[in-house]
PDB file of N, CA, C and O in Angstrom:
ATOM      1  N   UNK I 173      28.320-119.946 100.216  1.00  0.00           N
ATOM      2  CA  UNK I 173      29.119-119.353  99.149  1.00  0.00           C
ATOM      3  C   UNK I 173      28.385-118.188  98.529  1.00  0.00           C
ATOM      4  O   UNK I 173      27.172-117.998  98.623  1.00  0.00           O
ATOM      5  N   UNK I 174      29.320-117.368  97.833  1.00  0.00           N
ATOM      6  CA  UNK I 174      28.538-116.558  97.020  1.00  0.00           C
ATOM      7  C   UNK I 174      27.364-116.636  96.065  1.00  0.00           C
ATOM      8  O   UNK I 174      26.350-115.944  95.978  1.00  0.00           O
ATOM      9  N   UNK I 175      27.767-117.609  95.422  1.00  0.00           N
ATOM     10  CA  UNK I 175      26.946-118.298  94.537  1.00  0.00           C
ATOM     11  C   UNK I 175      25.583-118.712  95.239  1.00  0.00           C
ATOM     12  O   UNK I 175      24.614-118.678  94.481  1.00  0.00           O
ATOM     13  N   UNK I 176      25.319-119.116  96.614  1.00  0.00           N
ATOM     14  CA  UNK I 176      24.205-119.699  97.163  1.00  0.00           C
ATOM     15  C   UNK I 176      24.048-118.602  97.631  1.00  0.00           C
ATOM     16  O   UNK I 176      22.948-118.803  98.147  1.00  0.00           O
ATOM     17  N   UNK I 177      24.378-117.146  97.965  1.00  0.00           N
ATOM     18  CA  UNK I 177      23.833-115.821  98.548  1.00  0.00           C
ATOM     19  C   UNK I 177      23.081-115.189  97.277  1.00  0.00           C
ATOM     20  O   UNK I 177      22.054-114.513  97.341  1.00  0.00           O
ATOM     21  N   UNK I 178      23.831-115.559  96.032  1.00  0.00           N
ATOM     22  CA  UNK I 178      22.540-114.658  94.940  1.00  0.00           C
ATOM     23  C   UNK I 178      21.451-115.200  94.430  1.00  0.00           C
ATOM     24  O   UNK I 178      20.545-114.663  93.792  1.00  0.00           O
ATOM     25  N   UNK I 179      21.686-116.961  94.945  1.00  0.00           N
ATOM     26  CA  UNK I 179      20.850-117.773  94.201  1.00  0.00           C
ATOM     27  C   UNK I 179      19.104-117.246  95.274  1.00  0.00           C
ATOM     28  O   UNK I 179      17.975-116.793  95.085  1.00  0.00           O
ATOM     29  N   UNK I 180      20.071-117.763  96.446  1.00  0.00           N
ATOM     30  CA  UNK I 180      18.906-116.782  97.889  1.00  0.00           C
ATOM     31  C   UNK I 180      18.093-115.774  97.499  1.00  0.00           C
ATOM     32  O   UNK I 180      16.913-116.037  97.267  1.00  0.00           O
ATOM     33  N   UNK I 181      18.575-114.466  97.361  1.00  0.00           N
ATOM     34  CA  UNK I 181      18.419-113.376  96.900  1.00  0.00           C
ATOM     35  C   UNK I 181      17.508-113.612  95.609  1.00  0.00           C
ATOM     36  O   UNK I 181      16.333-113.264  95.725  1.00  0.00           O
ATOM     37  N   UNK I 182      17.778-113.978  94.799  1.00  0.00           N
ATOM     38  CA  UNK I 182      16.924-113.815  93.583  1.00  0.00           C
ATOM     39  C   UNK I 182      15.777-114.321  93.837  1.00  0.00           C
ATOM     40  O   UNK I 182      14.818-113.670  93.423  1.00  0.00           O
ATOM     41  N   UNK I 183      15.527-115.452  94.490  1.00  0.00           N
ATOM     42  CA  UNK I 183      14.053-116.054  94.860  1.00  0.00           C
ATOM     43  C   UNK I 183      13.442-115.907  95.669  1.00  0.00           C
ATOM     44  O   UNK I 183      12.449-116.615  95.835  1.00  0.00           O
ATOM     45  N   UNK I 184      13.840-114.755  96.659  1.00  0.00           N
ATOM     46  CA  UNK I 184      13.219-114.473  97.829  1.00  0.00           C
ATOM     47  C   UNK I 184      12.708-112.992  97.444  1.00  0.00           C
ATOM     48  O   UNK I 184      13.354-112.463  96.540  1.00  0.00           O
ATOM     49  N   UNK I 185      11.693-112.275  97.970  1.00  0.00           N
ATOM     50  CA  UNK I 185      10.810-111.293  98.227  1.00  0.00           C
ATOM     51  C   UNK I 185      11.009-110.654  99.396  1.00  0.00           C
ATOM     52  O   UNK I 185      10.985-111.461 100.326  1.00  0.00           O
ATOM     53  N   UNK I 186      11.262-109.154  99.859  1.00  0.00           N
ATOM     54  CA  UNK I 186      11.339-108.859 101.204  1.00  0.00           C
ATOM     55  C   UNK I 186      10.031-108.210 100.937  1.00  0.00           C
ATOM     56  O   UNK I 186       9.463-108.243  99.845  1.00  0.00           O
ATOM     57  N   UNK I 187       9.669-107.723 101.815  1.00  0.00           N
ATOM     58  CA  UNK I 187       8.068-106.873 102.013  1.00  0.00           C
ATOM     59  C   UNK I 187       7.665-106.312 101.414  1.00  0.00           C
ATOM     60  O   UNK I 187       6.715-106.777 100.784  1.00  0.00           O
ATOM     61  N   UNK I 188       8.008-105.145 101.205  1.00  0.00           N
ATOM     62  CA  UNK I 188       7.872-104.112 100.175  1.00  0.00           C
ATOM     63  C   UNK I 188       7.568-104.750  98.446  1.00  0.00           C
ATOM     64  O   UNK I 188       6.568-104.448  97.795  1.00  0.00           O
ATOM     65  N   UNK I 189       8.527-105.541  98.022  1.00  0.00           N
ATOM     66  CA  UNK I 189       8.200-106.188  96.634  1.00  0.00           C
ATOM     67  C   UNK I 189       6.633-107.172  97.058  1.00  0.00           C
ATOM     68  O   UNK I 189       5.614-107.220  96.368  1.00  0.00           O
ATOM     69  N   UNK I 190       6.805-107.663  97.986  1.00  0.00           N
ATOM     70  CA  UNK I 190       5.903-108.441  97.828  1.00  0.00           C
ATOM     71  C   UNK I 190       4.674-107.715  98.253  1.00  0.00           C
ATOM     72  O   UNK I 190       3.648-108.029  97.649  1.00  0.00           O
ATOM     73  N   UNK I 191       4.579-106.766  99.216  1.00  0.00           N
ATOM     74  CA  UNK I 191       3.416-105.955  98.577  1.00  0.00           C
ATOM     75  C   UNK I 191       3.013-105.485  97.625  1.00  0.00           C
ATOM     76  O   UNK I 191       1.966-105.770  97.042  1.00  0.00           O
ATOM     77  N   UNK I 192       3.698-104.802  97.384  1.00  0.00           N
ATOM     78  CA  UNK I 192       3.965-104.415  95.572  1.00  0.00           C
ATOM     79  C   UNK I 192       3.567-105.320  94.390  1.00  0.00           C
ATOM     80  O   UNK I 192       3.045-104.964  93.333  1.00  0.00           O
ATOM     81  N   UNK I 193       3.996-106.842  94.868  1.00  0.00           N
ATOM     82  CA  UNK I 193       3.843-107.537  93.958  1.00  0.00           C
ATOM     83  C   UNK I 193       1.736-108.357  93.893  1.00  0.00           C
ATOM     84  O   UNK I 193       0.995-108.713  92.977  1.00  0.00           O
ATOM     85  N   UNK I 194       1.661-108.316  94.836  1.00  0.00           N
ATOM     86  CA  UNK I 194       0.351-108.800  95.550  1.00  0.00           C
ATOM     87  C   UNK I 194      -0.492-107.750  95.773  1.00  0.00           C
ATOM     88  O   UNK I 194      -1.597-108.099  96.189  1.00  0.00           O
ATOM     89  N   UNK I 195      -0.296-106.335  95.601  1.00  0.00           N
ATOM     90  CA  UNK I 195      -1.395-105.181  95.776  1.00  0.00           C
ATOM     91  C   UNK I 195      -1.699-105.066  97.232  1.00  0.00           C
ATOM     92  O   UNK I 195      -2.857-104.659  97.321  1.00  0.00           O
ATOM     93  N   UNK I 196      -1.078-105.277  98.627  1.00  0.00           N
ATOM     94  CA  UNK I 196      -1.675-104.594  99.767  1.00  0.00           C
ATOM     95  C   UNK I 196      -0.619-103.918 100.702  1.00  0.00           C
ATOM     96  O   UNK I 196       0.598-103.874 100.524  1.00  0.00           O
ATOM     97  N   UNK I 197      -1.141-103.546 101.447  1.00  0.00           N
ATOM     98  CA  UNK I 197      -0.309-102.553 102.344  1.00  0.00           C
ATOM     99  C   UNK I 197       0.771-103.499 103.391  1.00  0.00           C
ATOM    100  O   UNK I 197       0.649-104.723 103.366  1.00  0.00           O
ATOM    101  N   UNK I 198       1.438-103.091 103.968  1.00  0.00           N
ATOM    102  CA  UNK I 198       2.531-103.377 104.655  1.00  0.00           C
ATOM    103  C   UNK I 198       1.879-103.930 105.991  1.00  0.00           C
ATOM    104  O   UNK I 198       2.271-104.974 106.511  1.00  0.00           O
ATOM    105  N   UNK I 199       0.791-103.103 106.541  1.00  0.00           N
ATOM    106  CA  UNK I 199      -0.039-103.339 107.417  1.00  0.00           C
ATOM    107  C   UNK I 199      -1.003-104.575 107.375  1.00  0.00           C
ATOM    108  O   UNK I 199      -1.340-105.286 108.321  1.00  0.00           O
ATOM    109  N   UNK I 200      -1.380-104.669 106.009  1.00  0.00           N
ATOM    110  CA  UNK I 200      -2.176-105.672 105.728  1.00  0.00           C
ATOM    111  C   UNK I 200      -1.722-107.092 105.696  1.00  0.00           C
ATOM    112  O   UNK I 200      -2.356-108.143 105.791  1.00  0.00           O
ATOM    113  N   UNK I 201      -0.462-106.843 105.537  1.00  0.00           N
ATOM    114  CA  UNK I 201       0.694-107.885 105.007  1.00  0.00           C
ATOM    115  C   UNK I 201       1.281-108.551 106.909  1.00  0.00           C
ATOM    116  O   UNK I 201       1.545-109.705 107.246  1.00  0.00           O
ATOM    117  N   UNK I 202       1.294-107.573 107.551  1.00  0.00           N
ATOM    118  CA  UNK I 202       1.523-108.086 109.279  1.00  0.00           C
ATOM    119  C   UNK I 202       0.499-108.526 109.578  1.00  0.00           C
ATOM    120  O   UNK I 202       0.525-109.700 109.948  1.00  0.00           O
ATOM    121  N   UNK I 203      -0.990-107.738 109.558  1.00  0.00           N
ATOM    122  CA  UNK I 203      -1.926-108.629 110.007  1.00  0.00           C
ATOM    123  C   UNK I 203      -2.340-109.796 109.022  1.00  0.00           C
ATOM    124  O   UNK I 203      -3.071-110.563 109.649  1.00  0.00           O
ATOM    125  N   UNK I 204      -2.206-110.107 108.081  1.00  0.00           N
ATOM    126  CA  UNK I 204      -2.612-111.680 107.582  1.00  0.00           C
ATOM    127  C   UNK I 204      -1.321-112.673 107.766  1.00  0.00           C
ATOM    128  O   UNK I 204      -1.501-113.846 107.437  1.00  0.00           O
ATOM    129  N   UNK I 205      -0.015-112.289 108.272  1.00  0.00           N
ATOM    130  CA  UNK I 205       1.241-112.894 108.501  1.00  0.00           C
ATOM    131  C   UNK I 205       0.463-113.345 110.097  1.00  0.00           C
ATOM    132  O   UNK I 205       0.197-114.538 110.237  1.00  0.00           O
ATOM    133  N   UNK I 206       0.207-112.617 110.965  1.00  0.00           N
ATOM    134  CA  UNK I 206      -0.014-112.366 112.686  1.00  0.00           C
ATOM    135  C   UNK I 206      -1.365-113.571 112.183  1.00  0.00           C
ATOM    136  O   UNK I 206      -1.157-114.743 112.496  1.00  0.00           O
ATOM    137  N   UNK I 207      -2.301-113.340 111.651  1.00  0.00           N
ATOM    138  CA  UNK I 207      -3.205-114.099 111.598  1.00  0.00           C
ATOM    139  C   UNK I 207      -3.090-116.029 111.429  1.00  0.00           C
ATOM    140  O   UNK I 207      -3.813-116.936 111.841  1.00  0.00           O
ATOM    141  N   UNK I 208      -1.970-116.005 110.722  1.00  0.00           N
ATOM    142  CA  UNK I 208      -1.475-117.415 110.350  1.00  0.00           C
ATOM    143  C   UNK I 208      -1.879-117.692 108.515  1.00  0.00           C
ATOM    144  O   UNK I 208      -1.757-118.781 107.954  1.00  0.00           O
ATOM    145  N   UNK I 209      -2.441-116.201 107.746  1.00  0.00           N
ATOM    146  CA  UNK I 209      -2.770-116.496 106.667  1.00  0.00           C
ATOM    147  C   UNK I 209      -1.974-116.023 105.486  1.00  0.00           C
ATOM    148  O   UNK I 209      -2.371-115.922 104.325  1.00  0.00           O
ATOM    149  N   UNK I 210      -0.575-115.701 106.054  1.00  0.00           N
ATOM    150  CA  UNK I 210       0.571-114.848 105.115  1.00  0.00           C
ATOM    151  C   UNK I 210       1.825-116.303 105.374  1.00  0.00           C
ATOM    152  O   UNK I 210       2.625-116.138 106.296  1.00  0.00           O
ATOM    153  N   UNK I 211       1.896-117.243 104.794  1.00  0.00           N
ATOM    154  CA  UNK I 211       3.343-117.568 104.868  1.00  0.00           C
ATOM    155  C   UNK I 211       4.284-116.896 104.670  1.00  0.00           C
ATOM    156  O   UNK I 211       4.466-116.511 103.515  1.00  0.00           O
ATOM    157  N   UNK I 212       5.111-116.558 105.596  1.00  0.00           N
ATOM    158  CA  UNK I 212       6.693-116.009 105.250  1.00  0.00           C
ATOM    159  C   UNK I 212       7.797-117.047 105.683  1.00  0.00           C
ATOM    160  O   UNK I 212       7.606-118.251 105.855  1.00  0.00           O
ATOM    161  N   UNK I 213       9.048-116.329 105.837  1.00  0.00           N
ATOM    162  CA  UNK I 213      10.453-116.775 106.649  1.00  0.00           C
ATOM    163  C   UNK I 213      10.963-115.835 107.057  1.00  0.00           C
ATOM    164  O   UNK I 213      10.849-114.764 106.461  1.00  0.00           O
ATOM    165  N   UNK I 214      11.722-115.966 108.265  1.00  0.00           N
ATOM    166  CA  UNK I 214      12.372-114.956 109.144  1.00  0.00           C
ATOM    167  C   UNK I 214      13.916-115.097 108.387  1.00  0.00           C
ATOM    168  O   UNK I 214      14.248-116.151 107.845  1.00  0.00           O
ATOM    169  N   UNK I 215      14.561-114.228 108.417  1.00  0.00           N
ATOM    170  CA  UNK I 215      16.351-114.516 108.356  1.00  0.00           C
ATOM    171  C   UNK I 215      16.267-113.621 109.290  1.00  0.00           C
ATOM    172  O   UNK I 215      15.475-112.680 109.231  1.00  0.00           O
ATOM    173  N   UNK I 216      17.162-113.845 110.348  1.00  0.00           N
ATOM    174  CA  UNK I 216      17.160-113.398 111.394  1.00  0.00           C
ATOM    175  C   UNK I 216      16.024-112.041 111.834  1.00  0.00           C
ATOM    176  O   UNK I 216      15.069-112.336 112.554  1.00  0.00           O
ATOM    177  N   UNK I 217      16.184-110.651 111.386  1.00  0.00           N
ATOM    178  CA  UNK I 217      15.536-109.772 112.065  1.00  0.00           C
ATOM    179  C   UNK I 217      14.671-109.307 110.496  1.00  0.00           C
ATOM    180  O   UNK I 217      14.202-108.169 110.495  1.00  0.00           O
ATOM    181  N   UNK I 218      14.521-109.947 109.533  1.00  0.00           N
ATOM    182  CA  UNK I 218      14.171-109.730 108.281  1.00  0.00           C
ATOM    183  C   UNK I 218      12.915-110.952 107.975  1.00  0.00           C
ATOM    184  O   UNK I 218      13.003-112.155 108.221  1.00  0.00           O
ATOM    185  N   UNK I 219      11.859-110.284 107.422  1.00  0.00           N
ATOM    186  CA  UNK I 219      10.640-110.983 106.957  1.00  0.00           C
ATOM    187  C   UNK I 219      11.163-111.627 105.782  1.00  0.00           C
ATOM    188  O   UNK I 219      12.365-111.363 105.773  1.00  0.00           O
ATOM    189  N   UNK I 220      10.846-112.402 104.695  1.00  0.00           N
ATOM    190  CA  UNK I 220      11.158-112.532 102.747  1.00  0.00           C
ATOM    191  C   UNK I 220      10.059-113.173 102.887  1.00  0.00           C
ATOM    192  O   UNK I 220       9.455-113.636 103.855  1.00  0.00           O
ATOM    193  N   UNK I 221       9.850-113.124 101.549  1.00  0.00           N
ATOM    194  CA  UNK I 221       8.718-114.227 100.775  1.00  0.00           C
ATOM    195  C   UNK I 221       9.306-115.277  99.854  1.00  0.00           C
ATOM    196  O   UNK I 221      10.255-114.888  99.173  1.00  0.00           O
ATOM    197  N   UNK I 222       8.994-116.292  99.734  1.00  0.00           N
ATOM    198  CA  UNK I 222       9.647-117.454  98.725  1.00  0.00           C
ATOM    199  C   UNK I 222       8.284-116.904  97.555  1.00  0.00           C
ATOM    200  O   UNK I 222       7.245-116.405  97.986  1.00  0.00           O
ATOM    201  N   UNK I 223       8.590-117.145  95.883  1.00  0.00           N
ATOM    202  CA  UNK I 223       7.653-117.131  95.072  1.00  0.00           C
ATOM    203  C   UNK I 223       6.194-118.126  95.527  1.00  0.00           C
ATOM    204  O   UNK I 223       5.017-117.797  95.380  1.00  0.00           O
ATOM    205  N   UNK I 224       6.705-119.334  96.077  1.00  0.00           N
ATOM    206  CA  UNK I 224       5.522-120.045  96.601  1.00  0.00           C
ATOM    207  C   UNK I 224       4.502-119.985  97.649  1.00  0.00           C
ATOM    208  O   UNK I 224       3.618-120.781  97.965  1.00  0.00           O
ATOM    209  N   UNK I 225       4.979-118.390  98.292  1.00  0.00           N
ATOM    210  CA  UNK I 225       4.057-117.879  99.368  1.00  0.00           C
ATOM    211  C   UNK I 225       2.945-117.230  98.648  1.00  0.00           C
ATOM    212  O   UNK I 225       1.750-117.454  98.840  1.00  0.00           O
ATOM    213  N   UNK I 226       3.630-116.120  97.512  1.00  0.00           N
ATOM    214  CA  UNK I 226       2.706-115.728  96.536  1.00  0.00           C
ATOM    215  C   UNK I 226       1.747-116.767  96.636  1.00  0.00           C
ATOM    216  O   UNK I 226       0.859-116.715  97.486  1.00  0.00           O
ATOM    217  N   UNK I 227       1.867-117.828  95.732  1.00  0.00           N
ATOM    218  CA  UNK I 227       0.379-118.452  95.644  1.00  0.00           C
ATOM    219  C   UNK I 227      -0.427-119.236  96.595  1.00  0.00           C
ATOM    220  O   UNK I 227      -1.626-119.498  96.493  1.00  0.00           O
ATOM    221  N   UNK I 228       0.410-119.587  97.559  1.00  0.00           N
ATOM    222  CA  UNK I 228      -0.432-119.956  98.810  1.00  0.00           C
ATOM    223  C   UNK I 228      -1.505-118.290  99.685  1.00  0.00           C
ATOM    224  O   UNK I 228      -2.523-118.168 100.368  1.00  0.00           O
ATOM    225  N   UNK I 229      -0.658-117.542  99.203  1.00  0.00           N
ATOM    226  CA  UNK I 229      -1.462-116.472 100.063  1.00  0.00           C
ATOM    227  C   UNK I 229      -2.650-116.291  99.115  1.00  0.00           C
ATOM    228  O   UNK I 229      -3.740-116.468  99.660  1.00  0.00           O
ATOM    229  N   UNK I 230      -2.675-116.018  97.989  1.00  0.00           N
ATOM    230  CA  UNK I 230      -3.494-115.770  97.093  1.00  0.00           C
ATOM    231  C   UNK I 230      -4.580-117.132  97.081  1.00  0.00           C
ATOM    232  O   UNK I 230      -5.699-117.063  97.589  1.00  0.00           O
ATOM    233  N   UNK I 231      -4.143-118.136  96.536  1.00  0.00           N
ATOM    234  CA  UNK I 231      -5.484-119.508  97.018  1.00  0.00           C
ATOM    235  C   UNK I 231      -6.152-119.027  97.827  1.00  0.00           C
ATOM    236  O   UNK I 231      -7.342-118.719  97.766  1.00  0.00           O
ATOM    237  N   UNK I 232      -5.342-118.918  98.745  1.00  0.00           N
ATOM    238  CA  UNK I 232      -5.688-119.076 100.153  1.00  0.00           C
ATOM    239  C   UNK I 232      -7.109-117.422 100.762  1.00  0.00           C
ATOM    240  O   UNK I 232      -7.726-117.180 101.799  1.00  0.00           O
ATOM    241  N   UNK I 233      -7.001-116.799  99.501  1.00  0.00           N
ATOM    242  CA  UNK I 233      -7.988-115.273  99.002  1.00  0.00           C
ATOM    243  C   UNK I 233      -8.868-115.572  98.439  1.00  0.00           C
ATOM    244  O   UNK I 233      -9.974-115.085  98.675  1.00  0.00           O
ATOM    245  N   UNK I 234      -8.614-116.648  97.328  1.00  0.00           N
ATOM    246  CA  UNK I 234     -10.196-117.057  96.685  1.00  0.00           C
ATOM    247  C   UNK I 234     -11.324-117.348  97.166  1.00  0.00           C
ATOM    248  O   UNK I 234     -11.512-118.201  98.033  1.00  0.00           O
ATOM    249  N   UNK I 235     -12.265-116.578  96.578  1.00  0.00           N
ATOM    250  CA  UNK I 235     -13.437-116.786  97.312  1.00  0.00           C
ATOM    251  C   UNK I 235     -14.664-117.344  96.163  1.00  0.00           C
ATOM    252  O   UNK I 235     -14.827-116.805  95.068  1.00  0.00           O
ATOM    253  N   UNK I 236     -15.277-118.246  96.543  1.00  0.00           N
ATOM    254  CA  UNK I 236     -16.299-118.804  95.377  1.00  0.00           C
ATOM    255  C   UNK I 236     -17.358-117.693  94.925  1.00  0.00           C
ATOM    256  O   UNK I 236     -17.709-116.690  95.547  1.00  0.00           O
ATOM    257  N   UNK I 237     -17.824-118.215  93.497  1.00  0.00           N
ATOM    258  CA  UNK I 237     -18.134-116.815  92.901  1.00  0.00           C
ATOM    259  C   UNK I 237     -19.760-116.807  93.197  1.00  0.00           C
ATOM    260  O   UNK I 237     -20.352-117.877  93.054  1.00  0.00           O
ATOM    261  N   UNK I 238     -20.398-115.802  93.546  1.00  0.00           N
ATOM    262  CA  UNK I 238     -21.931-115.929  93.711  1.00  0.00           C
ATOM    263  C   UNK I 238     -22.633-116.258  92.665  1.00  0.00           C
ATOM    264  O   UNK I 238     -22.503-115.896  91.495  1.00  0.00           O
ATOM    265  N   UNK I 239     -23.562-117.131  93.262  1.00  0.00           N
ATOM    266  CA  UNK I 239     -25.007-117.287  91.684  1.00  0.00           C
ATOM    267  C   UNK I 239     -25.743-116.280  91.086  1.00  0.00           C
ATOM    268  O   UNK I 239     -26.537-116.549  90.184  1.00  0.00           O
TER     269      UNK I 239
END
């Protein structure tokens, strides 16, 4: 329904925002996707991000802090 196409839409991220939203390049964003360290979803010929990739990708960046 319509209603489940904007609900979609509003919580999903296509590339560009989510670079944007996360600070790296488009490039950077294929190779840590290609790597296995970018969760996404396909809709058919289209990448998105769910808000919960955000923070799995980011954890998943932390690095412990030196002494």
């Amino acid at each position: 329904t319509d209603t489940n196409k904007i609900s979609l839409q509003k919580s999903t991220m296509n590339e560009a925002e989510f670079c944007k939203r996360v600070g790296i390049s488009r490039t950077t964003a294929w190779r840590e996707r290609k790597a296995g360290r970018l969760p996404f979803c396909r809709i058919g010929d289209k990448v998105v991000y769910l808000p919960r990739h955000i923070d799995e990708f980011l954890n998943n960046c932390e690095r412990p802090a030196k002494a």
